[in-house]
XYZ file of C-alpha atoms in Angstrom:
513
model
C 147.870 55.180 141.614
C 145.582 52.923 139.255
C 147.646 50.553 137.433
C 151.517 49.850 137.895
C 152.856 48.282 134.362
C 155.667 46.147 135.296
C 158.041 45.804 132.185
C 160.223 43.010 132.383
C 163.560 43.287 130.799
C 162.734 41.082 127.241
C 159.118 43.113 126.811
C 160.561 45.996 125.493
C 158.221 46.395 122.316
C 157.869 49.764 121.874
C 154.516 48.789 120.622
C 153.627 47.164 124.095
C 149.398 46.758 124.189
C 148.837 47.982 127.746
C 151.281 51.542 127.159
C 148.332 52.705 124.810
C 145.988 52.071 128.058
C 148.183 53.852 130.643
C 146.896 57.386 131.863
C 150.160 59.416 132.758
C 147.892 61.311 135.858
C 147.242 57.616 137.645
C 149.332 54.717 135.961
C 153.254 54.445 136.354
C 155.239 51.787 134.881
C 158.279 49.880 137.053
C 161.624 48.502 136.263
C 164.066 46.926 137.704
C 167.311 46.200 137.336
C 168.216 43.408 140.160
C 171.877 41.973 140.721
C 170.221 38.643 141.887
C 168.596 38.213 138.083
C 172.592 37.995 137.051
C 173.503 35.375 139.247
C 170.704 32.911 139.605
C 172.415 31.175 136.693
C 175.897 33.189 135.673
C 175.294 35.313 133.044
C 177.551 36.225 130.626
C 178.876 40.023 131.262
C 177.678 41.221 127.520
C 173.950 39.750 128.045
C 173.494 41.210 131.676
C 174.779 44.666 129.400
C 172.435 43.913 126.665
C 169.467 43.864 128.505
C 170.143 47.097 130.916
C 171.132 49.037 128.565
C 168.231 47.850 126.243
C 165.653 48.812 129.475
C 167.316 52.031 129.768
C 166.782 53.096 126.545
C 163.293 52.259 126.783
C 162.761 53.815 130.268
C 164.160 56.947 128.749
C 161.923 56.743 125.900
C 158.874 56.563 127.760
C 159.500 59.191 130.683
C 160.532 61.333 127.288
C 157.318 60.558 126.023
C 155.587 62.162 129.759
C 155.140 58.503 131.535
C 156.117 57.833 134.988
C 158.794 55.392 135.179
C 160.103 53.589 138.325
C 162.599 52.694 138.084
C 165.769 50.683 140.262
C 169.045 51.033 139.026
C 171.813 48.357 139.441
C 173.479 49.281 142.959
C 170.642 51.097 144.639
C 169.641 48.343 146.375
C 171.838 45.255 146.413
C 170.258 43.047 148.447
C 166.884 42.979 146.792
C 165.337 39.986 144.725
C 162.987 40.800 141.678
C 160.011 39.953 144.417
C 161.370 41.864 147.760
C 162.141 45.169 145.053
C 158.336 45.092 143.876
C 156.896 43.918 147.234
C 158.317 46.892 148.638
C 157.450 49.223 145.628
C 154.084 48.196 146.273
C 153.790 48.831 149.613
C 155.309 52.241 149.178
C 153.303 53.482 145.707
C 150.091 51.491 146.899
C 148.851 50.725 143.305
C 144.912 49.939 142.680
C 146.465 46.727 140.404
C 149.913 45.352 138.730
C 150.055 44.688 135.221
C 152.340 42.561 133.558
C 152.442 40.525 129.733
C 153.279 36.794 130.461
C 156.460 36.243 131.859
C 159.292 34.666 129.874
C 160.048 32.507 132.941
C 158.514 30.385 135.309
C 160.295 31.328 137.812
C 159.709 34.997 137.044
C 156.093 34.983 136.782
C 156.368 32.799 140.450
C 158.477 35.536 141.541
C 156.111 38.283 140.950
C 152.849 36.434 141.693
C 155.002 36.649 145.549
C 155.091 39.948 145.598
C 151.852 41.205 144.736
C 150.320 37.862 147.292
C 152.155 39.750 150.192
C 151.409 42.989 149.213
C 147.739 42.269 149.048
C 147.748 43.753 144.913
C 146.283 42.388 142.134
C 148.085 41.021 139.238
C 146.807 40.729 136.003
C 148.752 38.621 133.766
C 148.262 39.313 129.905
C 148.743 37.122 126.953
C 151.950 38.908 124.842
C 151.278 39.676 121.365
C 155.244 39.870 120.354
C 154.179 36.047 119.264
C 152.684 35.227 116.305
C 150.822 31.413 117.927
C 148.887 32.881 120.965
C 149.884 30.044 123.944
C 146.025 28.890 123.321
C 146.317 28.521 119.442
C 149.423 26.432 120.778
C 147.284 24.285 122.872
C 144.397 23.416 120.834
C 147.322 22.214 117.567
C 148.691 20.279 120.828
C 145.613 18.492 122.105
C 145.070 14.739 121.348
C 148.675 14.999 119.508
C 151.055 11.629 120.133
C 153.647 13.682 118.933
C 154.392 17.338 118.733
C 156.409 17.491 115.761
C 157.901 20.914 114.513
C 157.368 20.434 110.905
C 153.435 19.912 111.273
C 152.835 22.924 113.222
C 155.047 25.133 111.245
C 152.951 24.419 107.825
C 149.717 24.877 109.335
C 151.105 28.344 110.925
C 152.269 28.773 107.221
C 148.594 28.412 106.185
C 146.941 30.105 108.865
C 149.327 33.742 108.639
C 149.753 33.269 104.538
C 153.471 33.322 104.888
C 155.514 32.258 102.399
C 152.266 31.236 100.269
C 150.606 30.723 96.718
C 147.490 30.321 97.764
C 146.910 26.995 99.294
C 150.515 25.841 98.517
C 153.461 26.386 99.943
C 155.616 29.087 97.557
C 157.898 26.657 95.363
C 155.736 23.661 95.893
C 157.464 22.117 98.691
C 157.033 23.215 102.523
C 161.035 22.585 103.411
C 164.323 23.528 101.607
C 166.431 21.985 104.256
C 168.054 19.805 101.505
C 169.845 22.681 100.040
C 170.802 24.155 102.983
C 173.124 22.434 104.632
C 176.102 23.155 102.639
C 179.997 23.526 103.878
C 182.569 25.997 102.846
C 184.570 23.031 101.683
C 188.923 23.755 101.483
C 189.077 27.109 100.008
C 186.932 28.414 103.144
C 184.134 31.462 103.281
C 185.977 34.066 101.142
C 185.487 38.013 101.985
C 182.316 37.638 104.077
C 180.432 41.171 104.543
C 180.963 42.605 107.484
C 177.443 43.256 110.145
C 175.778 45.902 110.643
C 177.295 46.897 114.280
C 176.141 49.221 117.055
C 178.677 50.682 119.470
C 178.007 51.621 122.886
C 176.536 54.877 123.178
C 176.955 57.329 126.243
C 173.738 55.364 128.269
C 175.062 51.253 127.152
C 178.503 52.674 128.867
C 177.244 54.041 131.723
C 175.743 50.481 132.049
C 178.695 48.673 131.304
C 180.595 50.988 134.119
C 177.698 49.978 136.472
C 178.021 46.026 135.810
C 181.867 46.244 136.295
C 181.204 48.089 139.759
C 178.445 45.829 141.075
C 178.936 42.792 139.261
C 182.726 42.191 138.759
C 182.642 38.481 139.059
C 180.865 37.876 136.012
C 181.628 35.446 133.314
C 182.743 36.660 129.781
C 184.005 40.081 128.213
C 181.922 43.036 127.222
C 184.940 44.619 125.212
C 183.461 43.804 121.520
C 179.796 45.146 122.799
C 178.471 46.099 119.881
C 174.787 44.849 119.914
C 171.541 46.778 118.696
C 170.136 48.141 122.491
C 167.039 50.082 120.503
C 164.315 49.416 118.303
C 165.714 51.409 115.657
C 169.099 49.784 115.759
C 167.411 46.420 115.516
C 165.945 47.313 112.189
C 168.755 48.798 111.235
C 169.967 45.441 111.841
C 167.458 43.524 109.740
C 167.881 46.028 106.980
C 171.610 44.840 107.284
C 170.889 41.163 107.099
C 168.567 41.171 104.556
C 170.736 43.124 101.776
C 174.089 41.426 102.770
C 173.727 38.354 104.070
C 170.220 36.688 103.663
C 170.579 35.328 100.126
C 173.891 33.210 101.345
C 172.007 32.485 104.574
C 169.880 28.921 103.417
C 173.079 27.830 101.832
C 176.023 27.993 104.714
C 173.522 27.975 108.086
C 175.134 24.995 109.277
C 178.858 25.658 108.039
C 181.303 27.142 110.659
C 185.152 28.559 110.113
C 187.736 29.151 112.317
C 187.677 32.835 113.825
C 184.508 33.981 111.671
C 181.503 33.966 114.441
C 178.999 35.397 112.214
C 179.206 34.491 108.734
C 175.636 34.845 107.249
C 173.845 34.660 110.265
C 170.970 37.516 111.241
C 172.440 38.744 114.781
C 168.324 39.179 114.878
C 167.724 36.758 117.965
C 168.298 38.854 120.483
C 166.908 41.932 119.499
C 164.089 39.194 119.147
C 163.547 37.865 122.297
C 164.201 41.189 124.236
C 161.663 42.410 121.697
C 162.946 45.143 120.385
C 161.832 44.416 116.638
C 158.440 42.104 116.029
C 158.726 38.818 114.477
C 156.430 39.086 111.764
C 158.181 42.606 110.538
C 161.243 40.157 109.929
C 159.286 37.557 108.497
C 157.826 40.228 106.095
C 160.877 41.568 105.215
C 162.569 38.385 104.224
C 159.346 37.068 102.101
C 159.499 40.626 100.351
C 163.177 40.150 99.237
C 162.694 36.729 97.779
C 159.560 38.221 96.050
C 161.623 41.081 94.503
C 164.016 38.629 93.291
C 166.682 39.160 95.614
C 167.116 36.666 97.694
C 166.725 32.769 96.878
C 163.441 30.835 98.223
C 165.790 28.415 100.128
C 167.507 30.809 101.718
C 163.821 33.243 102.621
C 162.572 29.634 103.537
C 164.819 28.559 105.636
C 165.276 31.764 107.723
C 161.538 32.167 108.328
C 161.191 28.399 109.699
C 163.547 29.701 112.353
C 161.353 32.781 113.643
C 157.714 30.808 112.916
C 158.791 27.649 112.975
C 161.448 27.078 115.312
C 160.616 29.870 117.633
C 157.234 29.895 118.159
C 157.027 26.289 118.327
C 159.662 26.358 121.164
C 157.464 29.110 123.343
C 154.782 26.363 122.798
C 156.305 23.495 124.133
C 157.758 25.878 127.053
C 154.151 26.428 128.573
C 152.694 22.995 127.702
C 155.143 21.284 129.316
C 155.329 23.630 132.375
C 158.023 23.639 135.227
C 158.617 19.329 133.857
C 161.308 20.620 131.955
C 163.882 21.276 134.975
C 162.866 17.958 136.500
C 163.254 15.652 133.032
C 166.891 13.384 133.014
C 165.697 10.697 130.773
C 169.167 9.127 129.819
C 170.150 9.370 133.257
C 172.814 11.913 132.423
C 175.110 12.841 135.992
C 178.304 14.290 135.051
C 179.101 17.496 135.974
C 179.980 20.498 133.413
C 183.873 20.819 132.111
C 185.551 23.151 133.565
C 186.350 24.418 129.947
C 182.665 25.726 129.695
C 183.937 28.659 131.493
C 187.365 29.382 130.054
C 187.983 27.475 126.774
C 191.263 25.934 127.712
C 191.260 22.717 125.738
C 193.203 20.976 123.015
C 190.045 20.331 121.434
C 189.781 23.049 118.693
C 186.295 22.807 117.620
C 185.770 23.294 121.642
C 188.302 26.250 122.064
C 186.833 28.014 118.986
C 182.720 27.540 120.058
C 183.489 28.515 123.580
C 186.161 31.107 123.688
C 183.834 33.086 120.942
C 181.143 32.449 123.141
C 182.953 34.265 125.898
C 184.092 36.781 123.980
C 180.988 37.756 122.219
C 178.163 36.178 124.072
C 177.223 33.905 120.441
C 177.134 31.001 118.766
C 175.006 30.260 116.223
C 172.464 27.003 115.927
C 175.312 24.414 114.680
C 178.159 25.345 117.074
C 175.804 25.255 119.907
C 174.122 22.189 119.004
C 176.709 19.868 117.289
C 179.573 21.634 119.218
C 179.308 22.459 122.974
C 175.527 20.631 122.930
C 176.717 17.429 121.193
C 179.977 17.286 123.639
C 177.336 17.480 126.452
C 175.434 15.052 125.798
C 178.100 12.527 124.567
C 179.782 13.551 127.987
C 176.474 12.572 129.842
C 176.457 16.245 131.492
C 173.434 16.494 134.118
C 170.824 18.686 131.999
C 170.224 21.330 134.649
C 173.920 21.863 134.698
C 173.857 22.406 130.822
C 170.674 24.413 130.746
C 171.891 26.850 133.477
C 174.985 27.436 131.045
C 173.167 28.051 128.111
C 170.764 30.335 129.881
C 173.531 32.836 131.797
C 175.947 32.831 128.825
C 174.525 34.088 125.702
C 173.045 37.120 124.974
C 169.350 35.984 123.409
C 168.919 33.406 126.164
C 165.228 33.374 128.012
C 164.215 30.449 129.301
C 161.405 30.064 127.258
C 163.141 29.624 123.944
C 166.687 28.149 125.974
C 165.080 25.148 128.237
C 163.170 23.234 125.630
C 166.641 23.837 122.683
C 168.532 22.663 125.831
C 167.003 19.644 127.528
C 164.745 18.966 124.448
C 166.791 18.994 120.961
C 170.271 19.503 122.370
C 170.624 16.704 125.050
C 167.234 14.508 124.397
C 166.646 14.633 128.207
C 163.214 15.036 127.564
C 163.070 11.313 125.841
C 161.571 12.213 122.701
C 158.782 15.321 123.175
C 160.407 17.342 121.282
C 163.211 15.626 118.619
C 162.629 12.115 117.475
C 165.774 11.303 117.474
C 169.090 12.637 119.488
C 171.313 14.337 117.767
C 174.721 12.671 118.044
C 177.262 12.255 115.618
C 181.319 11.749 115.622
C 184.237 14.140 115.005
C 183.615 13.085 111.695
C 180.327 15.541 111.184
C 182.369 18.352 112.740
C 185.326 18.262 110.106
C 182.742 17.849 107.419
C 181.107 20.934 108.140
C 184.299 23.189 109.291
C 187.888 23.462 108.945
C 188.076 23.437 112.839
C 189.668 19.768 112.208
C 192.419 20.990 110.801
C 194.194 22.533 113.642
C 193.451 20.284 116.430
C 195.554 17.431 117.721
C 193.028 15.118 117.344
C 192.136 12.868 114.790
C 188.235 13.211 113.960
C 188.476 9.490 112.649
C 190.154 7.744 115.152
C 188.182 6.413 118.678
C 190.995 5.091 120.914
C 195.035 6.019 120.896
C 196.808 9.210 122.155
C 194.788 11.002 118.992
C 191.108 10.064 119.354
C 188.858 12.645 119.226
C 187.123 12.654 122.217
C 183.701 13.555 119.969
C 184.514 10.114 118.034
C 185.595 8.020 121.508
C 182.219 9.635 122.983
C 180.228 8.993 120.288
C 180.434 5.260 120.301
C 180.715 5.672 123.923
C 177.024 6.548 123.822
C 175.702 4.153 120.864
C 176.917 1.379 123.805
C 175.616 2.755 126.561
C 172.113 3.929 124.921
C 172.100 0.633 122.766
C 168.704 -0.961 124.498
C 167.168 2.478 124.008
C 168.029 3.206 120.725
C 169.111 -0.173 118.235
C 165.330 -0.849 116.878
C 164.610 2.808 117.004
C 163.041 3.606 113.271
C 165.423 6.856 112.874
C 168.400 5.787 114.708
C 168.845 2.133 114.274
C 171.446 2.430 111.205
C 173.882 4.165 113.752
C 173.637 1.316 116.409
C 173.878 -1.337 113.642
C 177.623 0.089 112.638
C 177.990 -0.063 116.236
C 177.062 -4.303 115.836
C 179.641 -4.625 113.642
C 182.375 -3.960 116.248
C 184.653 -6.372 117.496
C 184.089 -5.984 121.209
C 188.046 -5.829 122.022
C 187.499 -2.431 120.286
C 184.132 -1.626 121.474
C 185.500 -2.766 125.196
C 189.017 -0.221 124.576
C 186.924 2.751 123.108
C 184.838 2.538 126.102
C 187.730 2.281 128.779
C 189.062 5.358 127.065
C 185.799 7.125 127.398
C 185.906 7.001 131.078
C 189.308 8.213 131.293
C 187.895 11.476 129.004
C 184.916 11.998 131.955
C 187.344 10.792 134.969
C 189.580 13.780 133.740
C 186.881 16.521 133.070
C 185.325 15.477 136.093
C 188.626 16.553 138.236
C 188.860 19.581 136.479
C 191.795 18.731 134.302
C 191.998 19.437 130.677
C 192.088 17.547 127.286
């Protein structure tokens, strides 16, 4: 054998650069599907399914298309790690070389320079064209930076791919629409929302669902509502979906959430995404086209496209700059350990029990209940970061570390002091029932920080002004907050923050709220 492709479970781009290259008399490709890759961190029972039944498809597809696949099915060998299952493939197929597109993990890319070191292989490691910002384009916007802002890089990507351009301006004179879209649903709610696009499981996403329940029972989550796109012509199905039903409401209601509605306008595009299964800039192309034909509003196009080349690529970015720092990075000296309700959604707290029990019912959340929902009660909380992070990663669907960490530890819970958001995000229970009707049916009181109905968000909140005041009070973009927080008579201050340790002395024995 010449060349051994290994194909890692999010690099399954039909499209992939060294497929073209393989010779079906000499090269092979290999994939795995290892137990151990579900359990490093927990993952959620409809992500471990999304991605096997997403490789399996593609397997399929390419020993239907005369390639040698090898490939390790769930069960075959159960006490293998990703590096012991190639090590030993190697050993036994004796490939000239591995080949492999840069790993969407550190730890994975550790993991299979092992393998290859003991089997005495080669590995070539290739940079993956999926992204729009090679890693080195990324480094040389980077270098001699203070600050590595978002905003900055996403205009000069902008520029440099003509996206969203009249020449050398941005399309409706201004680079950023956030301003109009941050918009609730207000009393009357969302109205008749149009239903996604969905994808049942066919006869091979069963068969992997059947496998997972076998070999992996003790999983978190449910895989009953499974309904994902698991092919590359399901996921532009998908986009097809999004753009004709729900993009031109997208810019408006992004941030706005509603009791029992988990997907509103939102794509359903990230995983199919990161597992690549559909190529950023067809997405980007297709929303750009619809506000140029007049059917969808710039706002709206605007702010969906910062998310894939803004957002996105500038996360991937950060990810490899910063290296393996990430894990290590506690900068507000955060030590409490997760709630319990992380894992089961058994709270008073409605905002909670909505974000999470989706979440374990679907695998989703989008940006605003992960963020200012289970993110924001994190980092009020003062939950360690690699306690969060591993969450994150194992329990949604489009989680790879490279896009999770930096969200995580950077803009989530600020743990990285500043390298990535200038400011953290906190707010009160206030922000929550301005932006959802989630207030309405929880015990608490989103305005009230101390008696039997304080919102724990609220109690937190000024919790953590206190507690973060040297950090934070002549900080240029959070100092307003702490000065509200000056006004308060310290009897208050000193009762709000005895009932703040009472919230993390509870959580912390595993009791509920």
């Amino acid at each position: 054998m010449r060349t051994l492709l290994v194909v890692l479970g999010d690099q399954l781009d039909p499209q992939h650069p060294i497929l073209a290259q393989l010779d079906p008399q000499q090269d092979a490709l290999w994939m795995a599907e290892v137990a151990a890759e579900s359990r490093h961190v927990a993952s959620h029972m409809a992500r471990t399914t999304l991605f096997l039944a997403a490789m399996r498809h593609f397997a399929h597809e390419r020993q239907e298309g005369g390639l040698t696949v090898h490939y390790r099915r769930l069960g075959q060998h159960p006490e293998s790690t990703l590096d012991t299952a190639l090590q030993a493939d190697l050993e036994r197929l004796q490939p000239r070389q591995v080949q492999v597109l840069q790993p969407g993990e550190h730890r994975v890319r550790s993991l299979l320079e092992t393998a290859c070191h003991t089997a005495a292989t080669p590995l070539r490691i290739h940079e993956d064209p999926h992204f729009l910002v090679p890693l080195a384009t990324f480094s040389n916007w980077a270098r001699g930076r203070r600050q590595l802002r978002m905003e900055y890089f996403y205009r000069e990507q902008r520029l440099r791919l003509d996206i969203l351009m009249e020449g050398d301006e941005p399309a409706g004179g201004q680079w950023n629409f956030d301003a109009n879209n941050r918009s609730h649903f207000g009393r009357q709610g969302p109205g008749l929302l149009p239903e996604p696009l969905r994808f049942p499981p066919d006869a091979i996403t069963r068969e992997c669902q059947q496998d997972i329940r076998h070999h992996l029972p003790d999983l978190p989550g449910e895989d009953a509502a499974f309904d994902w796109p698991v092919t590359p012509q399901q996921a532009r199905a998908a986009l097809d979906d999004f753009i004709t039903q729900r993009l031109p409401h997208f810019g408006t209601y992004q941030d706005a959430m509603w009791t029992d509605q988990p997907w509103l306008y939102h794509a359903r595009l990230s995983a199919a995404l990161n597992l690549h299964l559909i190529h950023p800039r067809e997405v980007i192309t297709a929303a750009e086209q619809a506000w140029r034909d007049g059917d969808a509003p710039l706002a709206a196009t605007e702010g969906f496209i910062r998310q894939i080349l803004g957002w996105r690529e500038y996360v991937r970015g950060l990810y490899y700059h910063f290296g393996t720092d990430w894990h290590e990075w506690n900068t507000l000296d955060a030590g409490e350990p997760l709630p319990a309700l992380y894992w089961d959604a058994n709270t008073s707290m409605q905002c909670l029990h909505q974000a999470v029990g989706q979440t374990l019912r679907l695998g989703y959340a989008h940006h605003i209940q992960r963020l200012m929902v289970t993110g924001l009660f994190a980092q009020l909380l003062g939950v360690r970061p690699e306690a969060i992070h591993a969450w994150y990663l194992g329990i949604y669907v489009d989680a790879v570390e490279w896009v999770e960490l930096p969200n995580v530890i950077g803009m989530s819970q600020y743990a990285d002091g500043g390298r990535m958001a200038s400011k953290p995000y906190v707010a009160s229970g206030r922000y929550i029932q301005r932006m959802s009707n989630y207030c309405q049916h929880c015990a608490f009181d989103p305005g009230a920080a101390v008696g039997e109905k304080a919102c724990p968000f609220t109690t937190l909140y000024w919790d953590f002004l206190a507690r973060h005041r040297d950090r934070f009070a002549r900080h240029p973009r959070t100092a307003l907050q702490w000065k509200h927080l000056e006004k308060m008579a310290p009897e208050r201050l000193l009762a709000i923050r005895e009932r703040a340790g009472a919230l993390r002395k509870t959580l912390a024995a595993g009791d509920r709220i």
